[in-house]
XYZ file of C-alpha atoms in Angstrom:
265
model
C -27.912 -2.202 13.826
C -28.056 0.750 11.600
C -25.165 2.171 12.156
C -23.328 -1.063 10.736
C -25.987 -0.957 7.944
C -24.909 2.607 7.082
C -21.199 2.034 7.804
C -22.126 -0.710 4.957
C -23.778 1.614 2.583
C -21.111 4.228 3.330
C -18.934 1.807 1.686
C -21.203 0.505 -1.339
C -21.892 4.352 -2.262
C -18.026 4.751 -3.305
C -17.138 1.985 -4.379
C -20.054 2.447 -6.717
C -18.412 5.668 -7.411
C -15.395 4.406 -8.295
C -16.402 1.364 -10.218
C -18.949 3.846 -12.639
C -15.295 5.746 -12.968
C -13.932 1.815 -14.453
C -17.123 1.699 -16.466
C -15.980 4.685 -18.006
C -12.974 4.102 -18.573
C -13.212 0.697 -20.213
C -15.992 1.864 -22.993
C -15.739 5.233 -23.545
C -11.555 6.707 -22.790
C -9.678 2.928 -23.804
C -11.223 3.010 -27.485
C -9.466 6.091 -27.572
C -6.243 5.666 -26.376
C -6.336 1.788 -27.207
C -4.211 1.267 -23.928
C -5.892 -1.703 -22.628
C -8.770 -2.051 -20.151
C -8.445 -0.759 -16.578
C -5.271 -2.567 -14.770
C -4.335 -4.180 -17.869
C -2.158 -3.622 -21.589
C 0.184 0.118 -21.789
C 0.818 2.855 -19.086
C -1.264 0.822 -15.962
C 0.485 3.603 -14.084
C -1.382 6.366 -15.987
C -4.583 4.433 -15.968
C -4.909 4.710 -12.598
C -4.157 8.208 -11.979
C -6.820 9.135 -14.233
C -9.778 6.495 -13.026
C -8.668 7.629 -8.939
C -8.955 11.473 -9.771
C -12.021 10.942 -11.373
C -13.154 9.343 -8.519
C -12.121 11.882 -6.195
C -14.159 14.223 -8.482
C -17.168 12.415 -8.825
C -16.922 10.956 -4.828
C -17.136 15.256 -4.092
C -20.112 15.584 -6.045
C -22.122 12.455 -4.387
C -20.764 13.521 -0.679
C -22.471 16.842 -1.865
C -25.797 15.429 -2.680
C -25.773 12.835 -0.577
C -25.668 14.830 2.843
C -28.434 17.256 0.691
C -30.362 14.870 0.366
C -30.295 13.706 4.036
C -31.150 17.424 5.164
C -27.702 17.671 7.060
C -24.804 20.320 7.067
C -21.105 18.080 7.047
C -17.824 19.560 7.533
C -15.999 20.149 4.057
C -16.120 17.469 2.209
C -11.788 18.262 1.732
C -11.868 18.111 5.642
C -12.890 14.983 6.061
C -9.947 14.113 4.486
C -7.307 14.924 7.388
C -4.612 16.753 6.061
C -3.129 17.798 9.723
C 0.100 17.932 9.647
C 2.724 14.794 11.083
C 5.812 15.404 12.789
C 8.841 14.572 12.022
C 9.512 12.152 14.031
C 6.132 10.246 13.136
C 7.103 10.579 9.528
C 10.807 8.614 9.794
C 8.649 6.096 11.634
C 6.025 5.779 8.972
C 9.007 5.230 6.282
C 10.692 2.584 8.118
C 7.156 0.941 8.139
C 7.013 1.087 4.353
C 10.723 -0.365 3.189
C 9.371 -3.332 5.948
C 6.441 -4.380 3.754
C 8.248 -4.019 1.435
C 10.807 -6.609 1.979
C 7.767 -8.753 3.008
C 6.351 -8.135 -0.237
C 9.529 -9.355 -1.673
C 10.221 -11.557 0.427
C 6.667 -13.682 -0.608
C 7.044 -12.738 -3.963
C 10.555 -14.801 -3.849
C 9.076 -17.161 -1.515
C 5.733 -17.885 -4.448
C 8.865 -18.165 -7.225
C 10.145 -20.970 -5.375
C 7.366 -23.158 -5.172
C 6.320 -22.087 -9.160
C 3.528 -19.387 -7.775
C 4.344 -16.031 -10.536
C 1.282 -14.151 -9.974
C 2.346 -11.641 -7.665
C 5.913 -11.388 -9.397
C 3.883 -11.345 -12.945
C 1.642 -8.776 -11.908
C 4.845 -6.025 -10.513
C 6.750 -6.898 -13.417
C 3.684 -6.273 -15.634
C 3.084 -3.155 -14.184
C 7.259 -1.622 -13.762
C 7.258 -2.491 -17.489
C 4.391 -0.835 -18.216
C 6.050 2.767 -18.588
C 9.171 4.527 -18.043
C 10.790 4.456 -14.663
C 10.608 7.909 -14.155
C 7.026 7.813 -14.403
C 6.889 5.169 -12.221
C 8.331 6.505 -9.565
C 6.181 9.953 -9.691
C 3.172 7.789 -10.196
C 4.124 5.477 -6.730
C 4.322 8.769 -4.994
C 0.960 11.140 -6.924
C -0.712 7.473 -7.139
C -0.670 6.117 -3.514
C -1.400 9.546 -1.984
C -4.578 9.932 -4.434
C -5.749 5.706 -3.811
C -5.812 6.575 0.515
C -7.365 9.718 -0.012
C -10.306 7.501 -1.709
C -9.455 4.759 0.255
C -8.933 5.909 4.116
C -9.982 9.550 3.819
C -12.864 9.460 1.928
C -14.111 5.724 2.649
C -13.621 4.857 5.414
C -13.670 8.293 6.947
C -17.207 7.919 6.153
C -17.959 5.036 6.747
C -16.639 4.324 10.636
C -18.792 6.960 12.192
C -21.343 5.315 15.013
C -19.383 2.421 14.875
C -16.370 0.306 17.149
C -12.989 1.260 14.852
C -12.152 -2.505 14.079
C -14.686 -3.155 11.938
C -14.224 -0.546 9.133
C -10.296 -1.263 9.129
C -11.539 -4.696 8.778
C -14.180 -3.126 5.905
C -11.349 -0.950 4.487
C -8.672 -3.870 4.679
C -11.088 -6.152 2.527
C -11.393 -3.794 0.143
C -8.204 -2.780 -0.545
C -7.256 -6.492 -0.773
C -10.201 -7.021 -3.322
C -8.439 -4.160 -5.851
C -4.986 -6.082 -5.830
C -7.621 -9.127 -7.575
C -4.902 -8.926 -10.611
C -1.826 -9.606 -8.403
C -3.335 -13.459 -7.097
C -4.470 -14.715 -3.537
C -1.226 -13.698 -2.365
C -1.407 -10.433 -3.039
C -4.794 -9.998 -1.787
C -3.923 -11.349 1.675
C -0.835 -8.716 1.573
C -3.534 -6.005 0.741
C -5.237 -6.586 3.778
C -1.905 -6.870 6.105
C -1.541 -2.871 4.827
C -4.826 -2.018 4.931
C -4.940 -2.764 8.763
C -1.539 -0.905 8.964
C -3.403 1.822 7.484
C -6.607 1.767 9.335
C -5.358 1.604 12.966
C -1.912 3.909 12.053
C -4.611 6.287 10.699
C -7.222 6.040 13.210
C -4.081 6.553 15.584
C -2.657 10.142 13.556
C -5.289 11.399 12.640
C -3.645 12.659 9.923
C -3.272 11.266 6.354
C -0.319 12.045 5.633
C 0.729 9.317 7.762
C -0.228 6.576 5.499
C 0.378 8.472 2.549
C 3.973 8.345 3.832
C 3.926 4.361 4.438
C 2.130 3.864 0.854
C 4.735 5.960 -0.872
C 7.863 4.323 1.069
C 6.666 0.833 0.799
C 6.021 1.731 -4.009
C 8.928 3.868 -4.613
C 11.315 1.454 -2.385
C 9.575 -1.679 -4.075
C 10.260 -0.284 -7.706
C 13.975 1.607 -7.082
C 15.051 -1.905 -5.379
C 13.372 -3.910 -9.096
C 15.479 -0.622 -11.046
C 19.062 -1.796 -8.999
C 18.595 -5.278 -9.267
C 18.582 -6.548 -5.809
C 14.809 -7.574 -6.599
C 15.573 -9.805 -8.694
C 18.962 -10.797 -6.859
C 16.582 -12.251 -3.809
C 15.970 -14.981 -6.170
C 18.632 -16.372 -4.742
C 18.370 -16.068 -1.627
C 17.594 -19.675 0.379
C 14.290 -20.128 0.958
C 14.761 -20.822 4.463
C 16.600 -17.168 4.796
C 13.178 -15.939 3.018
C 11.168 -17.126 4.779
C 12.970 -15.791 7.988
C 12.976 -12.367 6.024
C 9.229 -12.660 6.034
C 8.147 -14.413 9.203
C 10.418 -10.986 11.190
C 8.550 -8.008 8.815
C 5.706 -9.472 9.438
C 6.486 -9.196 13.794
C 7.976 -6.088 13.058
C 5.216 -4.570 10.981
C 2.351 -6.237 13.684
C 4.764 -5.233 17.135
C 4.771 -1.615 15.568
C 1.196 -1.528 14.375
C 0.209 -1.994 17.746
C 2.699 0.213 19.300
C 1.608 3.251 17.392
C -2.014 2.388 18.144
C -1.074 1.786 22.329
C 1.082 4.654 22.910
C -0.024 7.634 23.948
C -0.963 10.878 22.272
């Protein structure tokens, strides 16, 4: 029981760090820049970049203080993130997983539109239109990497010590779902699925680059589809075709993750 409480405590600690940074942004930075509350208004991608960089910096400070209070000597803060090398074959495999999640996301988005549930589509449109396309793509690389450093590299690695791996993976999946709240319940459900993919892939690969590759492939391909019109053109696809696409991609992601988890290192 103690180990599970420590897991929850670690998640709450670093979530509190992020919440403090967001509050500082909303109360001090936003009145100066006038972009809007965090996650809304203008330059959403830049807002996320600023908050994530500050969160990583403050987390490093909290990490140091935490182990000083506990009178323990931990590995270096950057050492826990797992920036070990990833082989080319694994890199390509992660890109394919990211692209599959893009197609799943797009299919679900357009299915929801057909049933007059625009929350996921509206959030994507708002994010896409908040900055220039060049800034958006750069952000899709940098901000995605920073997000995964925060959620997987810091939170997950601190929480998963001395407990069966499923529970911290469930924890990070739920945290990712909460962060996706502006996109509505369906975006949160997709966030849970993505969290499980990230968690199992990361534990097996032991490299933060694996999940960063998945996340970057997902975000860059989604916004690129929007830019060239493919995402909007999916509104003309029949409902049954969208359902088939979503089911096939979901099965592929499930099978791919299980296969990667079970394969020998």
